[in-house]
MMTF fields as JSON, N, C-alpha, C and O atoms, coordinates in Angstrom:
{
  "mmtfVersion": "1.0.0",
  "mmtfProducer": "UNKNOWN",
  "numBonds": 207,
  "numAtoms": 208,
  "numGroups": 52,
  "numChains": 1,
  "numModels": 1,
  "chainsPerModel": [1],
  "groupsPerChain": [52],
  "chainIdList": ["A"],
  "bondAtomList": [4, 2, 8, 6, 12, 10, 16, 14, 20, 18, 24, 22, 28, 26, 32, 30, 36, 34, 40, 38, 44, 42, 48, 46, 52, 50, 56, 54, 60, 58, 64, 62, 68, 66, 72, 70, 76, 74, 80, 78, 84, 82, 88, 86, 92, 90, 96, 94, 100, 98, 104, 102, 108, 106, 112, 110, 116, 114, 120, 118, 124, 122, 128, 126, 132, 130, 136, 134, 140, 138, 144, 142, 148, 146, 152, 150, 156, 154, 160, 158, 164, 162, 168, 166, 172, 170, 176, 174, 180, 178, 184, 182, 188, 186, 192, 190, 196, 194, 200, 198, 204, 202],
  "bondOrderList": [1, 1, 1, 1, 1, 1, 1, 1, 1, 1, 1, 1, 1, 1, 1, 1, 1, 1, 1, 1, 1, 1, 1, 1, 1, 1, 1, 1, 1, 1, 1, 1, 1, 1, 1, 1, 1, 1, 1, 1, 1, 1, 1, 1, 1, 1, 1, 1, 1, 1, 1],
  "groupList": [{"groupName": "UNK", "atomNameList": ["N", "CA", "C", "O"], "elementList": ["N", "C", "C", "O"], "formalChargeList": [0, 0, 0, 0], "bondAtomList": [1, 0, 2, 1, 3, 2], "bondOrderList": [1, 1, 2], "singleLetterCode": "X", "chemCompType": "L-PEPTIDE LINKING"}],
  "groupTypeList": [0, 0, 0, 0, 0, 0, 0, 0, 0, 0, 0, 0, 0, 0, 0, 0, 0, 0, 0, 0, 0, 0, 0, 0, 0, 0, 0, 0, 0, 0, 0, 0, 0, 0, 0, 0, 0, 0, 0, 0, 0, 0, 0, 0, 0, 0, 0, 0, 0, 0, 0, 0],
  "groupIdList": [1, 2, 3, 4, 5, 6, 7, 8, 9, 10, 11, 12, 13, 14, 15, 16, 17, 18, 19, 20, 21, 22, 23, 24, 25, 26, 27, 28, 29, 30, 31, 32, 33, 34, 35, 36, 37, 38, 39, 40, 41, 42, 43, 44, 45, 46, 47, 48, 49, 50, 51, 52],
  "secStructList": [7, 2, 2, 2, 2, 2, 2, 2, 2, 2, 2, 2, 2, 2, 2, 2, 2, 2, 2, 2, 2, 2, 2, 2, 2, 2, 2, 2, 2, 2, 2, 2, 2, 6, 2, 2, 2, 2, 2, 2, 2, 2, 2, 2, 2, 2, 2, 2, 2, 2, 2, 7],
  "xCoordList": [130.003, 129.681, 130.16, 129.526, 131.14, 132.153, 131.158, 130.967, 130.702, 129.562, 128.453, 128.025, 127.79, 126.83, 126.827, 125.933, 128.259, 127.963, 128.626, 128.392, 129.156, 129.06, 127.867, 127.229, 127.39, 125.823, 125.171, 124.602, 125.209, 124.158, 125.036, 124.285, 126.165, 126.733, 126.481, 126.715, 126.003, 125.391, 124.317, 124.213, 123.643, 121.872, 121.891, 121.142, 122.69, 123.006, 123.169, 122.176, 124.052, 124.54, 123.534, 123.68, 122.492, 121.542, 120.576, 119.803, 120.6, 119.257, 119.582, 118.864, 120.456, 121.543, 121.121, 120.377, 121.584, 121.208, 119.858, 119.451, 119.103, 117.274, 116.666, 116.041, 117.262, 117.086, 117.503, 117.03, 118.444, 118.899, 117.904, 117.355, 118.116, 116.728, 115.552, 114.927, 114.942, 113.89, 113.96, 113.242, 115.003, 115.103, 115.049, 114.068, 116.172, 115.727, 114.611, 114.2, 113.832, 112.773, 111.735, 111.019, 111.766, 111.191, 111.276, 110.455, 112.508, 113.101, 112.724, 112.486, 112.788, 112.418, 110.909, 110.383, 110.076, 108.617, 108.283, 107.342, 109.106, 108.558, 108.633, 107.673, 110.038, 110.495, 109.915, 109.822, 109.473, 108.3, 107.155, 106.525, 106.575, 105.226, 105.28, 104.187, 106.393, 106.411, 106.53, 106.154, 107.06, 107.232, 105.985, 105.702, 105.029, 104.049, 103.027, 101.958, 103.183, 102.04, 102.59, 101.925, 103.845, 104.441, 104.044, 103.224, 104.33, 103.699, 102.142, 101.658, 101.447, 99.979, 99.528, 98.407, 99.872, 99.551, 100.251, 99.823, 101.44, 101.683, 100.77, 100.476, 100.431, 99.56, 98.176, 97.452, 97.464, 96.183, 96.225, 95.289, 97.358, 97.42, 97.484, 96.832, 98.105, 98.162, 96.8, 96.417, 96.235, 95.105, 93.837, 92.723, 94.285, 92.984, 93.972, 93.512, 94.737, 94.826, 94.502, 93.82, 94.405, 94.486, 93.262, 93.069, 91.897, 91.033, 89.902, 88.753, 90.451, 90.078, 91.129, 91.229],
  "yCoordList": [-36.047, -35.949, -37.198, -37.544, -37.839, -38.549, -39.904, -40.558, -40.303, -41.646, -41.839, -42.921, -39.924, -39.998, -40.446, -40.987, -39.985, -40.278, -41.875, -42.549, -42.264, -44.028, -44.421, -45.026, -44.248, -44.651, -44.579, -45.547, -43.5, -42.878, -44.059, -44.766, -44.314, -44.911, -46.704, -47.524, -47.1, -48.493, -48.216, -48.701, -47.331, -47.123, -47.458, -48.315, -46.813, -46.786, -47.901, -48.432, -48.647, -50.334, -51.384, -52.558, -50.968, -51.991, -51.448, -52.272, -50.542, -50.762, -50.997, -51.19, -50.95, -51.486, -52.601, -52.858, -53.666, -55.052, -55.585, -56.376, -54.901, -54.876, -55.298, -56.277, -53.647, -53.576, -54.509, -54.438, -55.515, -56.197, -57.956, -58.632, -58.198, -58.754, -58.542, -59.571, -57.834, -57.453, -58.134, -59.113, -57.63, -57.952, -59.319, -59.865, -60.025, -61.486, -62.139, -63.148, -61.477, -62.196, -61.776, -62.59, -61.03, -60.819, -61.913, -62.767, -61.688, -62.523, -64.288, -65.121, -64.467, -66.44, -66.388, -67.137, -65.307, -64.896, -65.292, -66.004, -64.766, -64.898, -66.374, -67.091, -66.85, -67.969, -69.132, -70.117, -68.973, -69.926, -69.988, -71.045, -68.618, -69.118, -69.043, -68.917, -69.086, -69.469, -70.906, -71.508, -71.763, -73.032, -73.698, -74.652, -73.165, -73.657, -73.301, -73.906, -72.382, -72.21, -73.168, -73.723, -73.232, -74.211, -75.641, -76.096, -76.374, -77.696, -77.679, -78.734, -77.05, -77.018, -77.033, -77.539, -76.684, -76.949, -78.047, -78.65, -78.23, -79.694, -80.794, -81.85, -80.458, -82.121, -82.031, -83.026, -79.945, -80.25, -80.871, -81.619, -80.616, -81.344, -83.204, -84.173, -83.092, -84.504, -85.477, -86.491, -85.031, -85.085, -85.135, -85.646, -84.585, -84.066, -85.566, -86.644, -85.193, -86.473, -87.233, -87.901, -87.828, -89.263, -89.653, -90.625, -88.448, -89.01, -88.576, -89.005, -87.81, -87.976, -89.378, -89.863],
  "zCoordList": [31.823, 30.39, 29.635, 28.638, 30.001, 29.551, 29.945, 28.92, 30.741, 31.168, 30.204, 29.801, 29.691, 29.611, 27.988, 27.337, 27.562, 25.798, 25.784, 24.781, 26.495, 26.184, 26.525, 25.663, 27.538, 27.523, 26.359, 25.853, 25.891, 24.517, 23.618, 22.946, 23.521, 22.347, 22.664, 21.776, 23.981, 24.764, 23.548, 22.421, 24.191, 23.855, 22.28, 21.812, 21.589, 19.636, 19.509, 19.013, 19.739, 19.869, 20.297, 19.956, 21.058, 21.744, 20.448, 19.96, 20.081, 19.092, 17.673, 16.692, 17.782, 16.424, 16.249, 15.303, 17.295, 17.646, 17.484, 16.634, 18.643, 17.865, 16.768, 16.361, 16.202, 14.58, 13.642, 12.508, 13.967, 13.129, 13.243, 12.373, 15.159, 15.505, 15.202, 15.46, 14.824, 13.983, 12.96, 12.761, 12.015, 10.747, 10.605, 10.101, 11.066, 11.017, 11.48, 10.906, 12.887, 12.981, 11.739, 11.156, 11.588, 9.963, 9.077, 8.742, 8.758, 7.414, 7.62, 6.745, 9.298, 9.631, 9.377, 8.553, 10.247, 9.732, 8.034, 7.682, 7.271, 5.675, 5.576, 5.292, 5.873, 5.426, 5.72, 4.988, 6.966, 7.8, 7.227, 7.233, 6.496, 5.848, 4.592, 4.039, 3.795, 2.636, 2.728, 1.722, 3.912, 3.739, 3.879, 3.154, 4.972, 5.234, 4.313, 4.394, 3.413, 1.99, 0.861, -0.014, 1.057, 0.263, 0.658, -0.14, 1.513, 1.977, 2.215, 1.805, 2.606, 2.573, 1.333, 1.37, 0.034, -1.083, -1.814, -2.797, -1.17, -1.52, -0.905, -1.465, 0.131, 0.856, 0.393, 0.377, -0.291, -0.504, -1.955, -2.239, -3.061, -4.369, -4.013, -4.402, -3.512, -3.168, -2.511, -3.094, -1.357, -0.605, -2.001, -1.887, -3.039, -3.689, -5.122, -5.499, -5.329, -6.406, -5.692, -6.469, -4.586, -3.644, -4.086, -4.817, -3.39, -3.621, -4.901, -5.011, -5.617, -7.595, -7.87, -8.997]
}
């Protein structure tokens, strides 16, 4: 009995971890395409003053 609830408490802890991996790959996900909506409209303003 005694194996089986540290296991279960492994199992709680590994998805603890996950969950939190998740979260950040989330959170680099946003951050990554806010940068890249951010610079793509910087180079198309630019690209477009260049050639107006």
């Amino acid at each position: 009995f005694i194996t089986q609830s540290q296991e279960g408490r492994g199992i709680c802890k590994c998805r603890k971890v996950v969950d939190e991996l998740g979260l950040t790959k989330k959170l680099i996900f946003f951050v990554v395409l806010l940068i890249k909506k951010y610079t793509q409209e910087n180079i198309y303003y630019r690209w477009h003053s260049y050639t107006m």
